[in-house]
Amino acid sequence: MALRNINVNIPLNSISLITGPNGSGKTTFLELVLGFLKPLTGKLYVLGYEMPRNASKVRLHVSYLPQNFMRDERETYSVKEVILMGLASYYAPFQKPSKEELRMVKEVTKRLGISDLLDYPMGILSGGQQQRVMLARALIRKPKLILLDEPFSSIDRDSRKEIVELLSRIRDEYKATIVIVTHILSDVISIADQIIELRDGEVVRSKWIS
Ligand SMILES: Nc1ncnc2c1ncn2[C@@H]1O[C@H](COP(=O)(O)OP(=O)(O)OP(=O)(O)O)[C@@H](O)[C@H]1O
Ligand SMILES: [Mg+2]
């Protein structure tokens, strides 16, 4: 069993950091929240819905940025196409993006500093550039809940600060709830409301930051 005795409350409109060593259960925690996994005991509610029973309903409002996002170098989707996939659950397959959706792409890429990359094939971008594209894809949905698994692993220090500030603004603008799994607390702690530390699948520390 990867997680035990987890009793945490993540309030709406907050930013929570999940930290802990490799194998402590951080990714597993996100997978539970997403409804990919079922708790063996106890109850789990996400956005007011019991999970995983209501997973499909909840996922409409959730963006998830997985830990290992790197695309194959042969990946031919353009940056623009990858970002638009973030809206895919809202439109029928093969439907052309609307003017409004293209405007949203422009806005989100500007905020993430990747406007110049829109027509590049995803596969040729650097790790940090790809990570920004995946963040753009996560944010364009204007999700109520944003789950980010090590979103800064390839982002340089200065850009990390900018993106952290952006996430803080996103929380306020979208009234979003954000959960960030990260090893590096120092850059993110300034925007955090709560830190949850896992070890061997248990919460060893959970702290509110006022
Ligand atoms: N599908 C699975 N089936 C069985 N065990 C699993 C499964 N997924 C993960 N585990 C185990 O659960 C534990 C926690 O894994 P998890 O991926 O959640 O750790 P993590 O905190 O995200 O680690 P990292 O910092 O390396 O990303 C590990 O011991 C792992 O081997
Ligand atoms: Mg992990």
mmCIF file of C-alpha atoms in Angstrom, residues 39-173:
data_model
loop_
_atom_site.group_PDB
_atom_site.id
_atom_site.type_symbol
_atom_site.label_atom_id
_atom_site.label_comp_id
_atom_site.label_asym_id
_atom_site.label_seq_id
_atom_site.Cartn_x
_atom_site.Cartn_y
_atom_site.Cartn_z
ATOM 1 C CA PRO A 39 -8.912 4.366 -1.607
ATOM 2 C CA LEU A 40 -9.053 0.967 0.100
ATOM 3 C CA THR A 41 -10.548 2.528 3.203
ATOM 4 C CA GLY A 42 -11.941 5.909 4.084
ATOM 5 C CA LYS A 43 -13.562 8.553 1.925
ATOM 6 C CA LEU A 44 -12.217 11.060 -0.528
ATOM 7 C CA TYR A 45 -14.079 14.122 -1.744
ATOM 8 C CA VAL A 46 -12.843 16.374 -4.531
ATOM 9 C CA LEU A 47 -14.691 19.604 -5.336
ATOM 10 C CA GLY A 48 -17.516 18.281 -3.190
ATOM 11 C CA TYR A 49 -17.851 14.991 -5.079
ATOM 12 C CA GLU A 50 -17.004 11.585 -3.697
ATOM 13 C CA MET A 51 -14.173 9.978 -5.658
ATOM 14 C CA PRO A 52 -13.513 7.966 -7.707
ATOM 15 C CA ARG A 53 -17.257 7.535 -8.333
ATOM 16 C CA ASN A 54 -17.585 11.005 -9.843
ATOM 17 C CA ALA A 55 -14.209 11.109 -11.544
ATOM 18 C CA SER A 56 -15.510 11.973 -15.007
ATOM 19 C CA LYS A 57 -17.537 14.888 -13.640
ATOM 20 C CA VAL A 58 -14.654 16.177 -11.557
ATOM 21 C CA ARG A 59 -12.053 15.873 -14.304
ATOM 22 C CA LEU A 60 -13.891 18.437 -16.417
ATOM 23 C CA HIS A 61 -12.692 20.993 -13.890
ATOM 24 C CA VAL A 62 -9.231 19.594 -13.231
ATOM 25 C CA SER A 63 -5.908 20.064 -14.960
ATOM 26 C CA TYR A 64 -3.155 17.572 -14.274
ATOM 27 C CA LEU A 65 0.453 18.054 -15.259
ATOM 28 C CA PRO A 66 2.159 14.674 -14.890
ATOM 29 C CA GLN A 67 5.702 14.303 -13.673
ATOM 30 C CA ASN A 68 7.238 12.785 -16.791
ATOM 31 C CA PHE A 69 5.894 14.960 -19.523
ATOM 32 C CA MET A 70 8.819 14.968 -21.972
ATOM 33 C CA ARG A 71 7.724 14.380 -25.524
ATOM 34 C CA ASP A 72 9.523 12.202 -27.964
ATOM 35 C CA GLU A 73 11.758 14.195 -30.266
ATOM 36 C CA ARG A 74 9.752 12.842 -33.210
ATOM 37 C CA GLU A 75 6.583 14.387 -31.793
ATOM 38 C CA THR A 76 5.184 16.485 -34.635
ATOM 39 C CA TYR A 77 2.298 18.274 -32.919
ATOM 40 C CA SER A 78 2.950 21.981 -32.830
ATOM 41 C CA VAL A 79 3.037 23.933 -29.589
ATOM 42 C CA LYS A 80 -0.289 25.508 -30.526
ATOM 43 C CA GLU A 81 -1.884 22.099 -31.086
ATOM 44 C CA VAL A 82 -0.577 20.726 -27.810
ATOM 45 C CA ILE A 83 -1.965 23.709 -25.904
ATOM 46 C CA LEU A 84 -5.344 23.412 -27.628
ATOM 47 C CA MET A 85 -5.526 19.799 -26.435
ATOM 48 C CA GLY A 86 -6.097 21.346 -23.010
ATOM 49 C CA LEU A 87 -9.536 22.340 -24.299
ATOM 50 C CA ALA A 88 -10.243 19.047 -26.040
ATOM 51 C CA SER A 89 -12.801 17.886 -23.495
ATOM 52 C CA TYR A 90 -14.919 20.897 -24.428
ATOM 53 C CA TYR A 91 -15.134 20.493 -28.175
ATOM 54 C CA ALA A 92 -15.919 17.676 -30.551
ATOM 55 C CA PRO A 93 -12.975 15.846 -32.105
ATOM 56 C CA PHE A 94 -11.494 17.502 -35.198
ATOM 57 C CA GLN A 95 -13.516 20.642 -34.703
ATOM 58 C CA LYS A 96 -11.523 23.759 -35.537
ATOM 59 C CA PRO A 97 -10.617 26.010 -32.625
ATOM 60 C CA SER A 98 -12.744 29.122 -32.351
ATOM 61 C CA LYS A 99 -11.443 32.689 -32.458
ATOM 62 C CA GLU A 100 -11.942 32.882 -28.716
ATOM 63 C CA GLU A 101 -9.898 29.733 -28.160
ATOM 64 C CA LEU A 102 -7.068 31.074 -30.306
ATOM 65 C CA ARG A 103 -7.183 34.282 -28.296
ATOM 66 C CA MET A 104 -6.852 32.229 -25.110
ATOM 67 C CA VAL A 105 -3.817 30.449 -26.589
ATOM 68 C CA LYS A 106 -2.244 33.831 -27.289
ATOM 69 C CA GLU A 107 -2.913 35.077 -23.801
ATOM 70 C CA VAL A 108 -1.620 32.023 -21.949
ATOM 71 C CA THR A 109 1.518 31.690 -24.100
ATOM 72 C CA LYS A 110 2.307 35.353 -23.569
ATOM 73 C CA ARG A 111 2.061 34.887 -19.829
ATOM 74 C CA LEU A 112 4.386 31.897 -19.959
ATOM 75 C CA GLY A 113 6.889 33.536 -22.298
ATOM 76 C CA ILE A 114 6.457 31.069 -25.142
ATOM 77 C CA SER A 115 4.613 33.212 -27.726
ATOM 78 C CA ASP A 116 7.413 32.782 -30.236
ATOM 79 C CA LEU A 117 7.191 29.003 -30.142
ATOM 80 C CA LEU A 118 3.566 28.500 -31.240
ATOM 81 C CA ASP A 119 4.335 26.912 -34.598
ATOM 82 C CA TYR A 120 7.338 24.864 -33.500
ATOM 83 C CA PRO A 121 7.003 21.098 -33.316
ATOM 84 C CA MET A 122 6.836 20.098 -29.662
ATOM 85 C CA GLY A 123 9.584 17.480 -30.017
ATOM 86 C CA ILE A 124 12.378 19.930 -30.788
ATOM 87 C CA LEU A 125 11.866 22.127 -27.742
ATOM 88 C CA SER A 126 14.085 22.035 -24.661
ATOM 89 C CA GLY A 127 12.845 20.469 -21.423
ATOM 90 C CA GLY A 128 12.048 23.847 -19.869
ATOM 91 C CA GLN A 129 10.203 25.045 -22.958
ATOM 92 C CA GLN A 130 8.161 21.856 -23.075
ATOM 93 C CA GLN A 131 7.341 22.260 -19.411
ATOM 94 C CA ARG A 132 5.981 25.753 -20.075
ATOM 95 C CA VAL A 133 3.892 24.431 -22.955
ATOM 96 C CA MET A 134 2.437 21.760 -20.693
ATOM 97 C CA LEU A 135 1.677 24.402 -18.080
ATOM 98 C CA ALA A 136 -0.044 26.484 -20.770
ATOM 99 C CA ARG A 137 -2.088 23.444 -21.727
ATOM 100 C CA ALA A 138 -3.061 22.950 -18.090
ATOM 101 C CA LEU A 139 -4.010 26.592 -17.549
ATOM 102 C CA ILE A 140 -5.974 27.271 -20.740
ATOM 103 C CA ARG A 141 -8.881 25.235 -19.372
ATOM 104 C CA LYS A 142 -9.308 27.756 -16.578
ATOM 105 C CA PRO A 143 -9.535 24.794 -14.224
ATOM 106 C CA LYS A 144 -10.962 24.879 -10.726
ATOM 107 C CA LEU A 145 -8.341 22.413 -9.522
ATOM 108 C CA ILE A 146 -4.758 22.319 -10.810
ATOM 109 C CA LEU A 147 -2.498 19.379 -9.937
ATOM 110 C CA LEU A 148 1.156 19.860 -10.855
ATOM 111 C CA ASP A 149 3.709 17.076 -10.352
ATOM 112 C CA GLU A 150 7.215 18.578 -10.201
ATOM 113 C CA PRO A 151 6.311 21.377 -12.625
ATOM 114 C CA PHE A 152 9.604 23.236 -12.203
ATOM 115 C CA SER A 153 12.073 20.382 -12.599
ATOM 116 C CA SER A 154 13.461 21.755 -15.876
ATOM 117 C CA ILE A 155 12.749 25.438 -15.341
ATOM 118 C CA ASP A 156 15.683 27.727 -14.587
ATOM 119 C CA ARG A 157 15.703 29.626 -11.327
ATOM 120 C CA ASP A 158 14.669 33.066 -12.606
ATOM 121 C CA SER A 159 11.842 31.684 -14.723
ATOM 122 C CA ARG A 160 10.732 29.552 -11.797
ATOM 123 C CA LYS A 161 10.105 32.696 -9.775
ATOM 124 C CA GLU A 162 8.018 34.190 -12.604
ATOM 125 C CA ILE A 163 5.954 31.049 -13.055
ATOM 126 C CA VAL A 164 5.400 30.763 -9.316
ATOM 127 C CA GLU A 165 4.060 34.339 -9.300
ATOM 128 C CA LEU A 166 1.864 33.476 -12.274
ATOM 129 C CA LEU A 167 0.372 30.521 -10.378
ATOM 130 C CA SER A 168 -0.403 32.768 -7.464
ATOM 131 C CA ARG A 169 -2.261 35.160 -9.771
ATOM 132 C CA ILE A 170 -4.078 32.236 -11.405
ATOM 133 C CA ARG A 171 -5.320 31.119 -7.992
ATOM 134 C CA ASP A 172 -6.818 34.562 -7.445
ATOM 135 C CA GLU A 173 -8.132 35.130 -10.980
#
